[in-house]
Tab-separated table of C-alpha atoms in Angstrom:
chain	number	residue	atom	x	y	z
A	1	MET	CA	-0.028	-0.038	0.049
A	2	LYS	CA	1.172	3.461	-0.739
A	3	GLU	CA	0.225	6.597	1.149
A	4	THR	CA	0.360	10.243	0.401
A	5	ILE	CA	1.742	12.690	3.055
A	6	HIS	CA	1.571	16.560	2.506
A	7	ILE	CA	3.926	19.005	4.133
A	8	TYR	CA	3.463	22.870	3.936
A	9	HIS	CA	6.219	25.183	4.957
A	10	THR	CA	6.863	28.756	5.608
A	11	ASN	CA	10.065	30.592	6.371
A	12	ASP	CA	11.556	34.075	6.849
A	13	LEU	CA	8.281	35.847	7.122
A	14	HIS	CA	9.917	38.578	9.070
A	15	SER	CA	6.575	39.892	10.256
A	16	HIS	CA	5.571	40.780	6.632
A	17	PHE	CA	1.794	40.328	7.500
A	18	GLU	CA	0.532	41.888	4.381
A	19	ARG	CA	-0.351	38.354	2.822
A	20	TRP	CA	-0.787	36.503	6.033
A	21	PRO	CA	-4.682	36.384	5.520
A	22	ARG	CA	-4.058	34.570	2.209
A	23	ILE	CA	-1.587	32.200	3.848
A	24	ARG	CA	-3.906	31.512	6.674
A	25	ASP	CA	-6.812	30.759	4.468
A	26	PHE	CA	-4.899	28.692	2.016
A	27	LEU	CA	-3.354	26.525	4.692
A	28	MET	CA	-6.698	25.968	6.529
A	29	LYS	CA	-8.484	25.021	3.313
A	30	ARG	CA	-5.572	22.578	2.450
A	31	LYS	CA	-5.831	21.089	5.802
A	32	ALA	CA	-9.586	20.599	5.460
A	33	LEU	CA	-9.293	19.116	2.050
A	34	HIS	CA	-6.564	16.540	2.909
A	35	LYS	CA	-8.521	15.548	5.977
A	36	GLU	CA	-11.578	14.936	3.787
A	37	GLN	CA	-9.380	12.968	1.467
A	38	GLY	CA	-7.938	10.909	4.314
A	39	GLU	CA	-4.484	12.095	3.653
A	40	ALA	CA	-1.928	13.168	6.281
A	41	CYS	CA	-1.050	16.918	6.322
A	42	TYR	CA	1.573	18.868	8.412
A	43	LEU	CA	2.546	22.599	8.685
A	44	PHE	CA	6.105	23.731	9.711
A	45	ASP	CA	7.748	27.062	10.024
A	46	ILE	CA	11.509	27.192	9.548
A	47	GLY	CA	12.285	30.482	11.606
A	48	ASP	CA	12.405	34.201	11.385
A	49	HIS	CA	8.643	34.454	11.529
A	50	ILE	CA	9.097	37.392	13.905
A	51	ASP	CA	10.802	40.677	13.099
A	52	ARG	CA	10.721	43.561	15.580
A	53	SER	CA	10.733	46.030	12.770
A	54	HIS	CA	6.960	45.523	12.691
A	55	PRO	CA	5.326	47.410	15.642
A	56	TYR	CA	2.986	44.623	16.529
A	57	THR	CA	5.723	42.058	16.787
A	58	ASP	CA	7.743	44.560	18.823
A	59	ALA	CA	4.889	45.510	21.115
A	60	THR	CA	3.916	41.934	21.730
A	61	ARG	CA	7.482	40.654	21.633
A	62	GLY	CA	6.482	38.027	19.211
A	63	LYS	CA	3.683	36.589	21.120
A	64	GLY	CA	1.270	37.897	18.463
A	65	ASN	CA	3.039	35.846	15.875
A	66	VAL	CA	2.673	32.774	17.898
A	67	ILE	CA	-1.074	33.546	18.147
A	68	MET	CA	-1.167	33.492	14.248
A	69	LEU	CA	0.632	30.105	14.074
A	70	ASN	CA	-1.678	28.651	16.643
A	71	GLU	CA	-4.742	29.856	14.760
A	72	ILE	CA	-3.707	27.910	11.619
A	73	GLY	CA	-2.479	24.815	13.619
A	74	TYR	CA	1.118	24.541	12.803
A	75	ASP	CA	2.645	21.232	13.838
A	76	ALA	CA	6.121	22.266	14.656
A	77	VAL	CA	8.496	25.345	14.187
A	78	THR	CA	12.133	26.043	14.668
A	79	ILE	CA	13.734	29.449	15.548
A	80	GLY	CA	15.651	31.814	13.380
A	81	ASN	CA	18.196	34.466	14.393
A	82	ASN	CA	15.373	37.004	14.777
A	83	GLU	CA	13.746	34.955	17.370
A	84	GLY	CA	17.126	34.044	19.049
A	85	ILE	CA	19.066	37.315	19.302
A	86	THR	CA	16.449	40.181	19.141
A	87	LEU	CA	14.685	39.096	22.072
A	88	SER	CA	16.212	38.787	25.731
A	89	PRO	CA	16.632	35.322	27.062
A	90	GLU	CA	13.600	36.032	29.289
A	91	GLU	CA	11.520	37.182	26.344
A	92	LEU	CA	12.522	34.144	24.213
A	93	THR	CA	11.786	31.814	27.044
A	94	ASP	CA	8.237	33.346	27.442
A	95	LEU	CA	7.680	33.664	23.550
A	96	TYR	CA	6.275	30.170	23.215
A	97	GLY	CA	4.484	29.807	26.564
A	98	GLU	CA	1.121	29.641	24.770
A	99	ALA	CA	2.360	27.860	21.757
A	100	GLU	CA	0.203	24.807	20.612
A	101	PHE	CA	3.112	23.255	18.839
A	102	PRO	CA	6.682	22.033	19.738
A	103	VAL	CA	9.663	24.205	19.114
A	104	VAL	CA	12.367	21.756	17.749
A	105	LEU	CA	15.908	22.980	18.054
A	106	ASP	CA	19.086	20.866	18.530
A	107	ASN	CA	21.877	23.508	18.798
A	108	LEU	CA	20.916	25.974	21.551
A	109	PHE	CA	21.833	25.633	25.189
A	110	MET	CA	21.744	27.611	28.385
A	111	GLU	CA	25.087	28.721	29.865
A	112	ASP	CA	25.096	25.649	32.236
A	113	GLY	CA	24.884	23.286	29.125
A	114	ASN	CA	21.271	22.317	29.704
A	115	ARG	CA	18.580	22.794	27.165
A	116	PRO	CA	15.811	25.353	27.918
A	117	GLY	CA	12.446	23.939	28.672
A	118	TRP	CA	10.616	25.760	25.910
A	119	MET	CA	12.318	23.526	23.166
A	120	VAL	CA	12.866	19.962	22.205
A	121	PRO	CA	15.899	18.595	20.397
A	122	ASP	CA	13.675	16.382	18.141
A	123	ALA	CA	10.043	15.617	17.767
A	124	TYR	CA	7.754	12.845	16.319
A	125	LEU	CA	4.506	12.892	14.403
A	126	THR	CA	2.487	9.862	13.578
A	127	THR	CA	-0.042	9.449	10.777
A	128	ARG	CA	-3.322	7.608	11.276
A	129	SER	CA	-1.824	4.610	9.519
A	130	GLY	CA	1.226	4.592	11.895
A	131	ILE	CA	3.827	6.303	9.737
A	132	ARG	CA	6.367	7.832	12.174
A	133	ILE	CA	7.720	11.225	11.034
A	134	GLY	CA	10.853	12.334	12.943
A	135	LEU	CA	11.791	15.978	13.067
A	136	ILE	CA	15.244	17.515	13.698
A	137	ALA	CA	16.042	21.270	13.442
A	138	ALA	CA	18.859	23.691	14.043
A	139	THR	CA	19.390	27.524	13.721
A	140	ALA	CA	22.234	29.597	12.170
A	141	ASP	CA	25.401	29.879	14.202
A	142	PHE	CA	25.436	33.466	15.533
A	143	SER	CA	27.587	32.338	18.341
A	144	THR	CA	29.041	35.603	19.269
A	145	SER	CA	25.689	37.144	19.509
A	146	TYR	CA	24.080	34.291	21.539
A	147	GLU	CA	27.038	34.249	23.824
A	148	ARG	CA	26.670	37.824	24.545
A	149	MET	CA	23.027	37.148	25.562
A	150	GLY	CA	23.752	34.193	27.818
A	151	TRP	CA	23.084	31.373	25.450
A	152	LYS	CA	25.335	28.754	23.894
A	153	VAL	CA	24.884	27.840	20.314
A	154	THR	CA	26.764	24.930	18.649
A	155	GLY	CA	27.550	24.171	15.036
A	156	PRO	CA	24.171	23.657	13.506
A	157	ARG	CA	25.256	21.113	10.768
A	158	SER	CA	27.298	19.065	13.131
A	159	ALA	CA	24.328	18.876	15.487
A	160	LEU	CA	22.134	17.743	12.800
A	161	GLU	CA	24.595	15.189	11.365
A	162	ALA	CA	24.843	13.709	14.946
A	163	ALA	CA	21.042	13.709	15.386
A	164	ALA	CA	20.003	12.308	11.927
A	165	PRO	CA	21.124	8.677	12.642
A	166	ARG	CA	19.540	8.543	16.129
A	167	VAL	CA	16.232	10.019	15.036
A	168	SER	CA	15.994	8.172	11.875
A	169	ARG	CA	16.284	4.778	13.776
A	170	GLN	CA	13.024	5.826	15.494
A	171	SER	CA	11.256	7.132	12.437
A	172	ASP	CA	9.940	6.020	9.030
A	173	ILE	CA	10.516	9.392	7.564
A	174	LEU	CA	13.020	12.077	8.686
A	175	VAL	CA	12.429	15.784	8.039
A	176	CYS	CA	14.744	18.511	8.949
A	177	LEU	CA	13.804	22.015	9.735
A	178	SER	CA	16.923	24.101	8.728
A	179	HIS	CA	17.524	27.693	9.438
A	180	MET	CA	21.167	27.265	8.403
A	181	GLY	CA	21.168	28.729	4.893
A	182	SER	CA	21.310	27.081	1.478
A	183	SER	CA	24.929	26.122	1.274
A	184	GLU	CA	24.754	24.394	4.602
A	185	ASP	CA	21.629	22.498	3.613
A	186	ASP	CA	23.539	21.156	0.738
A	187	ARG	CA	26.393	20.046	2.872
A	188	LEU	CA	24.066	18.471	5.274
A	189	ALA	CA	22.289	16.440	2.559
A	190	ASP	CA	25.565	15.555	1.073
A	191	HIS	CA	27.208	14.222	4.390
A	192	THR	CA	24.058	12.322	5.570
A	193	GLU	CA	23.810	10.423	2.258
A	194	GLY	CA	20.069	10.214	1.905
A	195	ARG	CA	19.326	9.477	5.592
A	196	ILE	CA	17.288	12.696	5.667
A	197	ASP	CA	14.309	12.498	3.493
A	198	VAL	CA	13.508	16.117	3.363
A	199	ILE	CA	15.240	19.394	4.321
A	200	LEU	CA	13.079	22.389	4.614
A	201	GLY	CA	15.336	25.346	4.400
A	202	GLY	CA	15.363	29.011	5.355
A	203	HIS	CA	17.737	31.832	6.605
A	204	THR	CA	19.302	32.826	3.324
A	205	HIS	CA	15.844	33.572	1.673
A	206	HIS	CA	16.455	31.140	-1.107
A	207	LEU	CA	13.584	29.923	-3.261
A	208	TYR	CA	13.437	26.457	-4.891
A	209	PRO	CA	10.243	26.433	-7.051
A	210	ASP	CA	10.590	22.732	-7.751
A	211	GLY	CA	12.960	21.878	-4.898
A	212	ARG	CA	16.350	20.254	-5.591
A	213	GLU	CA	17.942	16.840	-4.731
A	214	VAL	CA	21.192	16.512	-3.154
A	215	GLY	CA	22.640	13.166	-2.042
A	216	GLY	CA	19.242	11.402	-2.316
A	217	THR	CA	17.598	14.243	-0.016
A	218	LEU	CA	14.940	16.572	-1.314
A	219	ILE	CA	15.672	20.212	-0.315
A	220	ALA	CA	12.774	22.672	-0.420
A	221	ALA	CA	12.663	26.421	0.336
A	222	ALA	CA	10.051	29.096	-0.040
A	223	GLY	CA	11.847	32.421	-0.298
A	224	LYS	CA	10.960	35.163	2.202
A	225	TRP	CA	8.295	37.591	3.512
A	226	GLY	CA	5.403	35.319	2.861
A	227	GLN	CA	5.701	35.700	-0.959
A	228	TYR	CA	5.523	31.950	-1.182
A	229	ILE	CA	4.076	28.904	0.613
A	230	GLY	CA	6.104	25.645	0.098
A	231	GLU	CA	4.544	22.276	-0.317
A	232	VAL	CA	6.238	18.904	-0.346
A	233	THR	CA	4.400	15.777	-1.294
A	234	LEU	CA	5.706	12.426	-0.148
A	235	THR	CA	4.693	8.980	-1.334
A	236	PHE	CA	5.240	6.354	1.301
A	237	ASP	CA	5.328	2.652	0.339
A	238	HIS	CA	4.321	0.525	3.289
A	239	ALA	CA	5.716	-2.553	1.712
A	240	GLU	CA	9.140	-1.105	1.303
A	241	GLY	CA	8.865	0.955	4.478
A	242	ARG	CA	10.307	4.197	3.009
A	243	VAL	CA	9.542	7.211	0.798
A	244	VAL	CA	9.539	6.269	-2.851
A	245	GLN	CA	8.679	9.598	-4.325
A	246	ALA	CA	9.103	13.190	-3.113
A	247	ARG	CA	8.280	16.457	-4.911
A	248	ALA	CA	8.322	20.043	-4.090
A	249	GLU	CA	6.532	23.067	-5.410
A	250	VAL	CA	5.743	26.540	-4.141
A	251	HIS	CA	2.528	28.504	-4.206
A	252	ASP	CA	2.690	32.243	-5.112
A	253	THR	CA	0.690	34.101	-2.503
A	254	GLU	CA	0.195	36.947	-4.852
A	255	THR	CA	-2.085	34.679	-6.938
A	256	LEU	CA	-4.061	33.260	-3.951
A	257	PRO	CA	-7.673	34.263	-3.399
A	258	LYS	CA	-8.097	37.481	-1.256
A	259	PRO	CA	-9.941	37.100	2.083
A	260	ASP	CA	-12.233	39.785	3.297
A	261	ASP	CA	-9.597	41.050	5.667
A	262	ASP	CA	-6.686	40.901	3.183
A	263	THR	CA	-6.187	44.668	2.810
A	264	GLY	CA	-7.000	45.574	6.394
A	265	TYR	CA	-5.214	42.923	8.303
A	266	ASP	CA	-1.840	44.571	8.610
A	267	ARG	CA	-3.412	47.899	9.298
A	268	GLN	CA	-5.328	46.558	12.216
A	269	LEU	CA	-2.156	44.947	13.582
A	270	ARG	CA	-0.449	48.356	13.372
A	271	GLU	CA	-3.443	50.030	15.116
A	272	LYS	CA	-3.144	47.459	17.973
A	273	ALA	CA	0.477	48.214	18.141
A	274	ALA	CA	-0.026	52.003	18.369
A	275	ASP	CA	-2.341	51.362	21.313
A	276	LEU	CA	0.030	48.981	23.083
A	277	LEU	CA	2.997	51.407	22.543
A	278	SER	CA	1.029	54.584	23.400
A	279	ALA	CA	2.626	55.214	26.728
A	280	THR	CA	4.902	58.144	27.014
A	281	VAL	CA	8.513	57.138	27.163
A	282	PHE	CA	10.084	60.615	27.663
A	283	LEU	CA	9.145	64.252	27.345
A	284	ASN	CA	10.939	66.021	24.528
A	285	PRO	CA	11.685	69.717	25.387
A	286	THR	CA	12.015	70.813	21.760
A	287	GLU	CA	11.338	69.620	18.256
A	288	LEU	CA	14.119	67.488	16.868
A	289	LYS	CA	14.415	67.360	13.016
A	290	GLY	CA	16.112	64.741	11.128
A	291	GLY	CA	17.527	64.528	7.665
A	292	TRP	CA	19.711	62.463	5.341
A	293	ASP	CA	22.073	65.189	4.175
A	294	GLY	CA	24.173	65.553	7.300
A	295	PRO	CA	24.253	66.252	11.005
A	296	THR	CA	20.923	67.414	12.641
A	297	PRO	CA	19.801	67.967	16.186
A	298	LEU	CA	18.276	64.557	16.285
A	299	SER	CA	21.506	62.804	14.850
A	300	ASP	CA	23.454	64.714	17.507
A	301	LEU	CA	21.133	63.252	20.169
A	302	PHE	CA	21.461	59.808	18.937
A	303	ALA	CA	25.245	60.099	18.727
A	304	ASP	CA	25.305	61.285	22.251
A	305	ALA	CA	23.047	58.287	23.299
A	306	LEU	CA	25.363	55.802	21.523
A	307	LEU	CA	28.589	57.142	23.222
A	308	PHE	CA	27.010	57.165	26.597
A	309	HIS	CA	25.523	53.699	26.183
A	310	THR	CA	28.820	52.234	24.881
A	311	GLY	CA	31.506	54.319	26.480
A	312	ALA	CA	33.390	54.481	23.291
A	313	ASP	CA	35.880	57.222	22.263
A	314	CYS	CA	33.885	58.186	19.135
A	315	ALA	CA	30.921	57.243	17.098
A	316	MET	CA	29.972	56.960	13.390
A	317	PHE	CA	26.658	55.832	11.748
A	318	ASN	CA	24.631	56.603	8.784
A	319	SER	CA	21.847	59.380	8.937
A	320	GLY	CA	19.441	57.109	7.023
A	321	ILE	CA	18.612	55.184	10.120
A	322	LEU	CA	16.549	58.106	11.480
A	323	LEU	CA	13.346	57.938	9.512
A	324	GLY	CA	12.018	61.470	10.300
A	325	GLY	CA	12.128	63.543	13.401
A	326	LEU	CA	10.595	63.883	16.865
A	327	PRO	CA	8.047	66.539	17.828
A	328	GLU	CA	8.239	68.669	20.934
A	329	GLY	CA	6.307	66.968	23.862
A	330	PRO	CA	5.531	63.507	24.965
A	331	ILE	CA	7.168	60.829	22.950
A	332	SER	CA	5.599	57.359	22.902
A	333	GLY	CA	7.040	53.987	22.203
A	334	MET	CA	5.232	54.078	18.794
A	335	ASP	CA	7.025	57.320	17.987
A	336	LEU	CA	10.313	55.598	18.683
A	337	HIS	CA	9.398	52.555	16.544
A	338	ARG	CA	8.511	54.794	13.638
A	339	LEU	CA	11.722	56.720	14.004
A	340	LEU	CA	13.981	53.712	14.283
A	341	PRO	CA	12.226	50.350	13.287
A	342	HIS	CA	15.347	48.639	12.458
A	343	PRO	CA	16.325	45.321	14.497
A	344	ILE	CA	19.920	46.831	14.731
A	345	ASN	CA	22.152	46.666	17.724
A	346	PRO	CA	24.910	49.004	18.874
A	347	CYS	CA	28.408	47.764	18.514
A	348	VAL	CA	31.860	48.816	19.522
A	349	ILE	CA	34.793	48.126	17.220
A	350	THR	CA	38.372	48.380	18.509
A	351	LEU	CA	40.733	49.890	15.845
A	352	SER	CA	44.229	51.362	15.794
A	353	GLY	CA	44.467	55.008	14.935
A	354	ALA	CA	45.689	54.180	11.504
A	355	GLU	CA	42.720	51.804	10.919
A	356	LEU	CA	40.264	54.314	12.319
A	357	GLU	CA	41.684	57.172	9.899
A	358	GLU	CA	41.289	54.868	7.016
A	359	ALA	CA	37.647	54.084	7.935
A	360	TYR	CA	36.924	57.687	8.503
A	361	ASP	CA	38.144	58.618	5.000
A	362	LEU	CA	36.296	55.836	3.535
A	363	SER	CA	33.060	57.044	5.207
A	364	LEU	CA	33.336	60.249	3.306
A	365	ASN	CA	32.547	58.525	-0.014
A	366	PRO	CA	30.155	60.929	-1.884
A	367	GLU	CA	28.295	58.171	-3.434
A	368	TRP	CA	27.281	56.467	-0.172
A	369	PRO	CA	24.378	58.838	0.928
A	370	ASP	CA	22.303	57.972	-2.113
A	371	ILE	CA	22.830	54.158	-1.923
A	372	ARG	CA	19.568	52.335	-1.600
A	373	LEU	CA	20.520	50.065	1.304
A	374	LYS	CA	18.650	46.632	1.691
A	375	GLY	CA	19.188	44.058	4.341
A	376	LEU	CA	21.652	43.917	7.294
A	377	GLY	CA	18.742	44.822	9.623
A	378	PHE	CA	18.201	48.256	7.857
A	379	ARG	CA	14.426	49.002	7.396
A	380	GLY	CA	14.854	52.595	5.873
A	381	GLU	CA	15.281	53.724	2.187
A	382	LYS	CA	18.733	55.025	1.617
A	383	MET	CA	21.925	55.053	3.515
A	384	GLY	CA	22.197	58.875	3.992
A	385	ALA	CA	25.307	60.874	4.978
A	386	MET	CA	27.704	59.444	7.548
A	387	ILE	CA	27.467	61.039	10.980
A	388	HIS	CA	30.611	61.456	13.107
A	389	GLN	CA	30.845	62.253	16.758
A	390	GLY	CA	34.107	62.741	18.533
A	391	ILE	CA	36.014	62.078	15.283
A	392	GLY	CA	37.131	64.434	12.551
A	393	ARG	CA	39.853	66.387	10.776
A	394	GLY	CA	41.028	69.589	12.094
A	395	LYS	CA	42.149	72.666	10.262
A	396	ASP	CA	45.633	71.243	10.294
A	397	GLY	CA	44.419	68.240	8.324
A	398	LYS	CA	45.072	65.792	11.137
A	399	LEU	CA	42.550	63.237	12.422
A	400	TYR	CA	41.288	64.129	15.922
A	401	ILE	CA	39.592	61.683	18.274
A	402	SER	CA	37.879	62.985	21.374
A	403	GLY	CA	39.739	66.340	20.953
A	404	SER	CA	43.337	64.861	20.578
A	405	PRO	CA	45.345	64.107	17.553
A	406	ALA	CA	44.915	60.421	16.573
A	407	ASP	CA	47.875	58.168	17.471
A	408	SER	CA	48.392	55.568	14.693
A	409	ASP	CA	49.487	52.854	17.039
A	410	ARG	CA	46.994	53.537	19.917
A	411	MET	CA	43.770	51.456	20.002
A	412	TYR	CA	40.526	53.290	19.993
A	413	MET	CA	36.792	52.243	20.564
A	414	LEU	CA	34.461	53.255	17.875
A	415	ALA	CA	30.736	52.977	18.503
A	416	THR	CA	28.709	52.180	15.457
A	417	LEU	CA	25.809	49.955	14.213
A	418	ASP	CA	26.108	46.091	13.797
A	419	LEU	CA	25.209	46.306	10.185
A	420	PHE	CA	28.650	47.841	9.451
A	421	THR	CA	30.494	44.938	11.011
A	422	TYR	CA	30.097	42.523	8.170
A	423	GLY	CA	32.671	44.124	5.954
A	424	PHE	CA	30.483	45.435	3.212
A	425	PHE	CA	31.286	49.124	3.610
A	426	PHE	CA	34.420	48.906	5.988
A	427	PRO	CA	36.417	45.730	5.128
A	428	ALA	CA	38.742	46.249	8.203
A	429	PHE	CA	35.699	45.949	10.605
A	430	LYS	CA	34.968	42.292	9.690
A	431	GLN	CA	38.269	41.063	11.368
A	432	ALA	CA	38.512	43.753	14.064
A	433	ARG	CA	37.633	42.984	17.756
A	434	LYS	CA	33.910	43.789	18.290
A	435	GLU	CA	31.589	44.002	21.215
A	436	TYR	CA	27.873	43.839	20.515
A	437	PHE	CA	25.367	45.299	22.880
A	438	MET	CA	22.403	42.919	23.105
A	439	PRO	CA	19.472	42.515	23.154
A	440	GLU	CA	18.958	46.297	23.147
A	441	LEU	CA	18.175	47.771	19.754
A	442	ILE	CA	19.197	51.249	18.812
A	443	ARG	CA	15.788	52.752	19.581
A	444	ASP	CA	16.170	51.411	23.102
A	445	VAL	CA	19.563	53.104	23.352
A	446	LEU	CA	17.975	56.442	22.285
A	447	ALA	CA	15.033	55.995	24.584
A	448	GLY	CA	17.332	55.211	27.663
A	449	TYR	CA	19.480	58.136	27.029
A	450	ALA	CA	16.518	60.663	26.411
A	451	ILE	CA	14.839	59.474	29.695
A	452	ARG	CA	18.089	60.182	31.525
A	453	LYS	CA	18.408	63.651	29.808
A	454	PHE	CA	14.903	64.810	29.587
A	455	GLY	CA	12.930	62.890	32.124
A	456	THR	CA	9.466	61.075	32.076
A	457	PRO	CA	6.003	62.482	32.955
A	458	SER	CA	6.349	61.198	36.494
A	459	SER	CA	9.944	62.457	37.023
């Protein structure tokens, strides 16, 4: 006897809720259809469902996203780096408190080496006919960031390669939820030699419209932002006790029927967020205007906040992170989110005077302000001019840091944004010693400093 099993998967939604009503209705209808046909159906999310750049996710610290997954009836999820390193350990521990599905994850541990209670290293699902489906999962190795927050993360591929033989011995079908990225998925499939039946991928936002086979394993991936829903169809032969056919496809959510709440869903979530974030954070004594062309009173305030928070010698960041200005009067959490929606953390980079001078000169590139910056946590439009605080050239042409001429051999601490540490703009930053400040985002840094400087309604 042969049996058909349907698997639907999403990944890297990043709180793009614009198409969520279509995803919800499509999946719920497919679940009902397969149930009517007597065929097994399972739903999995492969991580980065949350993104604090959306105010509703920020206001609920991701719990609103979990409610959405519960509503559809997901069977299991794993986490991405957005769940893992943009929430504090307490928030991440609390995130799945109301989840009606297991969180499968094999490479994250507490500092004492124990696994947190909100996750399981593997999970098992059983069809009505008795087919046992084993699940393994791992998230990307952002070890420095996780360690900064009090977690330990191990190599994801090595964890999965070790788990695959153990879980497959207890399963008829082995499925991997991988938030490692496309190249690591390929290596995993190649190294496990067909022991894993299906790898559902994410993290690098890759799209495989028809899936791809590596080493006898089907790899499927559904892009990003809810633009596609992935579907894997497995044919299991009971006589042979194995999967005899596996195929993958994707469904373009742009072409799916539009539910009644299609256009208003995201707007309603933003309205809820505005209510949840309506409390006054600090009192602003005067209007602070922003701008992309150079320093402004608002960029000066943020620079002061960055230096105060990090204790660095100087600061450098792009003006494009400030999406507007702040009015005089009470400033709410929603005002701050609109201004700085980015899931970006502050960072201190230790550089020699010579390296810092090179970076400063590079930051004056006249083409940079108009660059349309995408990714790296940036949620604005264009890069904007570079802002410098505590660093600049004097009339004598020399570079000054904190008011004194730079010493080429002395080491200095530069406060900046984590998006600049990947080497795309400043190659020297990639190898330099770095200290990330987590889980606070840059809007938290501004808020903390403004509260100290200006006060709150009750102060």
